[in-house]
CSV table of C-alpha atoms and ligand atoms in Angstrom, one decimal:
chain,number,residue,atom,x,y,z
C,1,MET,CA,36.6,-67.6,-29.0
C,2,ARG,CA,39.4,-70.1,-29.1
C,3,ILE,CA,38.6,-73.6,-30.4
C,4,GLU,CA,40.5,-76.7,-29.4
C,5,ILE,CA,39.7,-80.0,-31.2
C,6,LEU,CA,41.0,-83.0,-29.4
C,7,GLU,CA,40.9,-86.7,-30.3
C,8,THR,CA,39.2,-88.2,-27.2
C,9,THR,CA,37.0,-87.1,-24.3
C,10,GLN,CA,39.8,-88.0,-21.9
C,11,GLU,CA,42.1,-85.6,-23.6
C,12,ILE,CA,39.4,-82.9,-23.3
C,13,ALA,CA,39.0,-83.7,-19.6
C,14,THR,CA,42.8,-83.5,-19.1
C,15,ARG,CA,43.1,-80.1,-20.8
C,16,VAL,CA,40.1,-78.6,-19.0
C,17,SER,CA,41.0,-80.0,-15.6
C,18,GLU,CA,44.6,-78.6,-16.0
C,19,VAL,CA,43.1,-75.1,-16.5
C,20,LEU,CA,40.9,-75.4,-13.4
C,21,LEU,CA,43.7,-76.9,-11.3
C,22,GLN,CA,46.2,-74.2,-12.3
C,23,GLN,CA,43.6,-71.6,-11.3
C,24,VAL,CA,43.0,-73.1,-7.9
C,25,ARG,CA,46.7,-73.7,-7.2
C,26,GLN,CA,47.4,-70.0,-8.0
C,27,LYS,CA,44.4,-68.7,-6.2
C,28,PRO,CA,43.1,-71.2,-3.6
C,29,ASP,CA,40.0,-69.1,-2.9
C,30,SER,CA,39.0,-69.0,-6.5
C,31,VAL,CA,35.3,-68.6,-7.5
C,32,LEU,CA,34.3,-71.4,-10.0
C,33,GLY,CA,31.0,-71.7,-11.9
C,34,PHE,CA,30.0,-75.3,-12.6
C,35,ALA,CA,27.7,-77.2,-14.9
C,36,THR,CA,26.0,-80.6,-14.6
C,37,GLY,CA,25.2,-83.0,-17.3
C,38,SER,CA,27.4,-85.6,-19.1
C,39,SER,CA,29.9,-83.2,-20.6
C,40,PRO,CA,31.9,-82.3,-17.5
C,41,ILE,CA,31.9,-85.7,-15.7
C,42,GLU,CA,35.3,-86.8,-16.9
C,43,THR,CA,36.8,-83.4,-16.0
C,44,TYR,CA,35.3,-83.8,-12.5
C,45,GLN,CA,37.0,-87.2,-12.3
C,46,LYS,CA,40.3,-85.6,-13.1
C,47,LEU,CA,39.8,-83.0,-10.3
C,48,ILE,CA,39.0,-85.8,-7.9
C,49,GLU,CA,42.1,-87.7,-8.9
C,50,ALA,CA,44.2,-84.6,-8.3
C,51,LYS,CA,42.6,-84.1,-4.8
C,52,LYS,CA,43.3,-87.8,-4.0
C,53,LYS,CA,47.0,-87.4,-5.0
C,54,GLY,CA,47.1,-84.4,-2.7
C,55,THR,CA,48.2,-82.0,-5.5
C,56,VAL,CA,45.3,-79.5,-5.0
C,57,ASP,CA,43.0,-78.3,-2.2
C,58,PHE,CA,39.5,-77.3,-3.0
C,59,SER,CA,38.4,-76.4,0.5
C,60,ARG,CA,38.6,-72.7,0.1
C,61,VAL,CA,37.1,-72.6,-3.4
C,62,THR,CA,33.7,-70.9,-3.7
C,63,THR,CA,31.3,-72.4,-6.3
C,64,PHE,CA,28.1,-71.3,-8.1
C,65,ASN,CA,26.2,-73.8,-10.2
C,66,LEU,CA,24.5,-72.7,-13.4
C,67,ASP,CA,21.0,-74.1,-12.8
C,68,GLU,CA,18.6,-76.3,-10.8
C,69,TYR,CA,15.3,-77.9,-11.5
C,70,CYS,CA,12.2,-76.4,-9.8
C,71,GLY,CA,10.4,-78.5,-7.2
C,72,LEU,CA,13.2,-80.9,-6.3
C,73,GLU,CA,14.7,-81.1,-2.8
C,74,PRO,CA,18.5,-81.0,-2.7
C,75,THR,CA,18.3,-84.5,-1.3
C,76,ASP,CA,16.4,-85.7,-4.4
C,77,PRO,CA,18.8,-87.9,-6.4
C,78,HIS,CA,17.6,-86.1,-9.6
C,79,SER,CA,18.5,-82.7,-8.3
C,80,TYR,CA,21.6,-81.0,-9.7
C,81,TYR,CA,22.7,-80.4,-6.2
C,82,ALA,CA,22.8,-84.2,-5.6
C,83,PHE,CA,24.6,-84.6,-8.9
C,84,MET,CA,27.3,-82.2,-7.9
C,85,ARG,CA,27.6,-83.6,-4.4
C,86,GLU,CA,28.2,-87.1,-5.8
C,87,GLN,CA,30.2,-86.3,-9.0
C,88,LEU,CA,32.5,-83.6,-7.5
C,89,PHE,CA,31.9,-81.8,-4.2
C,90,ALA,CA,32.1,-84.8,-1.8
C,91,PRO,CA,35.0,-86.8,-3.3
C,92,ALA,CA,37.0,-83.6,-4.2
C,93,GLY,CA,36.7,-82.1,-0.7
C,94,PHE,CA,34.8,-78.9,-1.5
C,95,CYS,CA,33.5,-77.1,1.6
C,96,TYR,CA,29.7,-77.0,1.6
C,97,GLU,CA,29.4,-73.6,3.1
C,98,ASN,CA,31.2,-72.3,0.0
C,99,VAL,CA,28.8,-74.0,-2.4
C,100,HIS,CA,26.0,-72.0,-4.0
C,101,PHE,CA,22.9,-73.2,-5.8
C,102,LEU,CA,19.7,-71.6,-7.1
C,103,SER,CA,17.0,-73.1,-4.9
C,104,GLY,CA,14.4,-74.7,-7.0
C,105,LEU,CA,12.1,-74.9,-4.0
C,106,ALA,CA,11.8,-71.2,-3.4
C,107,GLU,CA,8.3,-69.8,-3.5
C,108,ASP,CA,9.7,-66.3,-4.2
C,109,HIS,CA,12.0,-67.3,-7.1
C,110,GLU,CA,12.6,-63.7,-8.1
C,111,ALA,CA,14.1,-62.9,-4.7
C,112,ILE,CA,16.2,-66.1,-4.9
C,113,CYS,CA,17.5,-65.0,-8.3
C,114,ARG,CA,18.3,-61.5,-7.2
C,115,ALA,CA,20.1,-62.8,-4.1
C,116,TYR,CA,22.1,-65.2,-6.3
C,117,ARG,CA,23.4,-62.5,-8.5
C,118,GLU,CA,24.3,-60.3,-5.5
C,119,GLU,CA,26.1,-63.2,-3.9
C,120,ILE,CA,28.2,-63.8,-7.0
C,121,ALA,CA,29.1,-60.1,-7.0
C,122,ARG,CA,29.9,-60.1,-3.3
C,123,CYS,CA,32.3,-63.0,-3.9
C,124,GLY,CA,34.1,-60.9,-6.5
C,125,GLY,CA,32.6,-62.5,-9.6
C,126,ILE,CA,33.3,-65.9,-11.2
C,127,ASP,CA,37.0,-66.6,-12.2
C,128,ILE,CA,36.2,-69.6,-14.4
C,129,GLN,CA,32.8,-70.7,-15.7
C,130,LEU,CA,32.6,-74.3,-17.0
C,131,LEU,CA,29.8,-74.9,-19.6
C,132,GLY,CA,28.2,-77.6,-21.6
C,133,ILE,CA,25.9,-76.8,-24.5
C,134,GLY,CA,22.4,-78.1,-25.4
C,135,ARG,CA,21.5,-79.5,-28.8
C,136,ASN,CA,19.4,-76.4,-29.3
C,137,GLY,CA,22.3,-74.1,-28.4
C,138,HIS,CA,21.3,-73.5,-24.8
C,139,ILE,CA,23.9,-72.6,-22.1
C,140,GLY,CA,22.8,-73.1,-18.5
C,141,PHE,CA,19.1,-73.4,-19.1
C,142,ASN,CA,18.9,-70.3,-21.4
C,143,GLU,CA,16.7,-71.8,-24.1
C,144,PRO,CA,16.4,-70.2,-27.6
C,145,SER,CA,14.2,-67.1,-27.2
C,146,ASP,CA,13.6,-63.6,-28.5
C,147,SER,CA,16.0,-61.9,-26.2
C,148,PHE,CA,19.1,-62.6,-24.2
C,149,SER,CA,18.5,-62.9,-20.5
C,150,ASP,CA,20.7,-60.9,-18.1
C,151,GLY,CA,20.4,-62.1,-14.5
C,152,PRO,CA,19.1,-65.4,-13.1
C,153,PHE,CA,15.5,-66.3,-13.8
C,154,MET,CA,12.9,-69.1,-14.0
C,155,VAL,CA,12.6,-70.8,-17.3
C,156,GLN,CA,10.2,-73.2,-18.9
C,157,LEU,CA,12.4,-75.9,-20.5
C,158,ALA,CA,12.2,-76.6,-24.2
C,159,GLN,CA,10.9,-79.9,-25.3
C,160,SER,CA,14.2,-80.9,-26.8
C,161,THR,CA,15.9,-80.3,-23.4
C,162,LEU,CA,13.2,-82.4,-21.7
C,163,ASP,CA,13.8,-85.1,-24.2
C,164,ALA,CA,17.6,-84.9,-23.9
C,165,ASN,CA,17.5,-85.1,-20.1
C,166,ALA,CA,14.7,-87.7,-19.8
C,167,ARG,CA,17.5,-90.4,-19.6
C,168,PHE,CA,18.3,-89.2,-16.0
C,169,PHE,CA,14.7,-89.8,-14.8
C,170,GLU,CA,13.2,-93.3,-14.3
C,171,ASN,CA,9.8,-92.0,-15.3
C,172,GLY,CA,11.3,-90.3,-18.3
C,173,THR,CA,9.9,-86.8,-17.3
C,174,PRO,CA,12.2,-84.1,-15.9
C,175,PRO,CA,10.5,-81.1,-14.2
C,176,ARG,CA,9.3,-78.6,-16.8
C,177,TYR,CA,10.7,-75.5,-15.0
C,178,ALA,CA,14.2,-74.6,-13.8
C,179,LEU,CA,16.1,-71.7,-12.4
C,180,THR,CA,19.1,-70.7,-14.3
C,181,MET,CA,21.8,-68.0,-14.4
C,182,GLY,CA,21.2,-65.6,-17.2
C,183,VAL,CA,23.4,-65.2,-20.3
C,184,GLY,CA,24.6,-61.9,-18.7
C,185,ASP,CA,25.8,-63.7,-15.6
C,186,ILE,CA,27.7,-66.2,-17.8
C,187,LEU,CA,29.3,-63.5,-19.9
C,188,ALA,CA,30.4,-61.8,-16.7
C,189,ALA,CA,32.7,-64.7,-15.8
C,190,LYS,CA,36.4,-63.8,-16.3
C,191,LYS,CA,37.1,-67.0,-18.2
C,192,ILE,CA,34.8,-69.5,-19.8
C,193,LEU,CA,35.5,-73.1,-20.8
C,194,LEU,CA,32.9,-75.0,-22.8
C,195,ILE,CA,33.0,-78.7,-23.5
C,196,ALA,CA,31.0,-80.4,-26.3
C,197,THR,CA,31.4,-83.9,-27.6
C,198,GLY,CA,29.5,-86.1,-30.0
C,199,GLU,CA,27.6,-85.6,-33.2
C,200,SER,CA,24.4,-84.5,-31.5
C,201,LYS,CA,26.2,-81.2,-30.6
C,202,ALA,CA,27.6,-80.5,-34.1
C,203,ARG,CA,24.8,-78.2,-35.3
C,204,ALA,CA,24.7,-76.2,-32.1
C,205,ILE,CA,28.5,-75.8,-32.2
C,206,ARG,CA,28.3,-74.5,-35.8
C,207,ALA,CA,25.6,-72.0,-34.9
C,208,MET,CA,27.6,-70.9,-31.8
C,209,VAL,CA,30.9,-70.4,-33.6
C,210,ARG,CA,29.9,-69.5,-37.2
C,211,GLY,CA,26.3,-68.2,-36.9
C,212,ASP,CA,25.0,-64.7,-36.0
C,213,VAL,CA,24.9,-63.6,-32.4
C,214,THR,CA,21.3,-64.3,-31.7
C,215,PRO,CA,19.2,-65.3,-28.7
C,216,GLN,CA,17.8,-68.1,-31.0
C,217,CYS,CA,21.2,-69.7,-30.2
C,218,PRO,CA,22.1,-68.5,-26.7
C,219,ALA,CA,25.6,-69.9,-26.9
C,220,SER,CA,26.4,-67.5,-29.8
C,221,ALA,CA,26.6,-64.8,-27.1
C,222,LEU,CA,30.0,-66.3,-26.2
C,223,GLN,CA,31.4,-64.7,-29.5
C,224,ASN,CA,31.3,-61.5,-27.5
C,225,HIS,CA,33.3,-62.8,-24.5
C,226,PRO,CA,37.0,-61.9,-24.4
C,227,ASP,CA,38.3,-65.2,-22.9
C,228,THR,CA,36.3,-68.3,-24.0
C,229,THR,CA,37.8,-71.6,-25.0
C,230,VAL,CA,35.7,-74.3,-26.6
C,231,TYR,CA,36.9,-77.9,-26.3
C,232,LEU,CA,35.5,-80.3,-28.9
C,233,ASP,CA,36.0,-83.8,-30.2
C,234,ARG,CA,36.0,-84.4,-33.9
C,235,ALA,CA,32.3,-85.4,-33.9
C,236,ALA,CA,31.1,-82.1,-32.3
C,237,ALA,CA,33.5,-80.1,-34.6
C,238,GLN,CA,32.4,-81.8,-37.8
C,239,LEU,CA,30.3,-78.9,-39.2
C,240,LEU,CA,32.9,-76.2,-38.5
Q,301,F6R,C1,23.8,-78.2,-17.0
Q,301,F6R,C2,23.5,-77.2,-18.0
Q,301,F6R,C3,23.2,-77.5,-19.4
Q,301,F6R,C4,24.1,-78.7,-20.0
Q,301,F6R,C5,23.7,-79.0,-21.4
Q,301,F6R,C6,24.5,-80.1,-22.0
Q,301,F6R,O1,24.0,-77.6,-15.8
Q,301,F6R,O2,23.6,-76.0,-17.7
Q,301,F6R,O3,23.4,-76.4,-20.3
Q,301,F6R,O4,25.4,-78.3,-20.0
Q,301,F6R,O5,22.3,-79.4,-21.4
Q,301,F6R,O6,24.2,-81.3,-21.3
Q,301,F6R,P1,25.1,-82.6,-21.5
Q,301,F6R,O7,26.5,-82.3,-21.0
Q,301,F6R,O8,24.4,-83.7,-20.6
Q,301,F6R,O9,25.1,-83.0,-22.9
């Protein structure tokens, strides 16, 4: 695991977007794994800037998002699909037929999860997976538990995750359940970029980097990945 500590969130966004842009310029039909949340937003803005300048073309890129809340229509403004459409896919010119999401509306969620994994494999695997990290060490929505998950599955969100994400919901209550890629799916990505900023992530970052590899800190599994780079500001890196 490589660690890069940078001074500002803008510097982090510039570094991470450069890696993604280089990947897409070299391989226009790359497969990228995306995350939602606050951490990647500035990186997405840099990707949009590059598209507007005409220095990159995302129309042939295939995407897989990490997770989605159960019970929300894609048109619901709180859905992660809506987040990605607004924050990246529409302004950066991604082609919707190449965009993949776990459907949080599916009745047979096990079939949806199996199909998602098969589709990732059919597309040749994920070239670069972008990640944030929860305050409790979650990646995707893999919450601390007794074992590492392998493939996609339905998860009951931890109270700390519901509290952290309440800010995105006017009524203060996110759905309790979500579908998420498993830790095994994340580790299968050829390259992983993780962004964490702010003091609230410092303990999770310490556990991920310095702690034991344990499902109590799902992000610690990244210690076993051959090509992971973690981009931190000083506040998130303060306990390393
Ligand atoms: C989002 C996701 C989550 C977030 C994490 C950090 O798709 O999978 O693991 O990356 O909760 O969220 P932020 O960036 O809002 O602090």
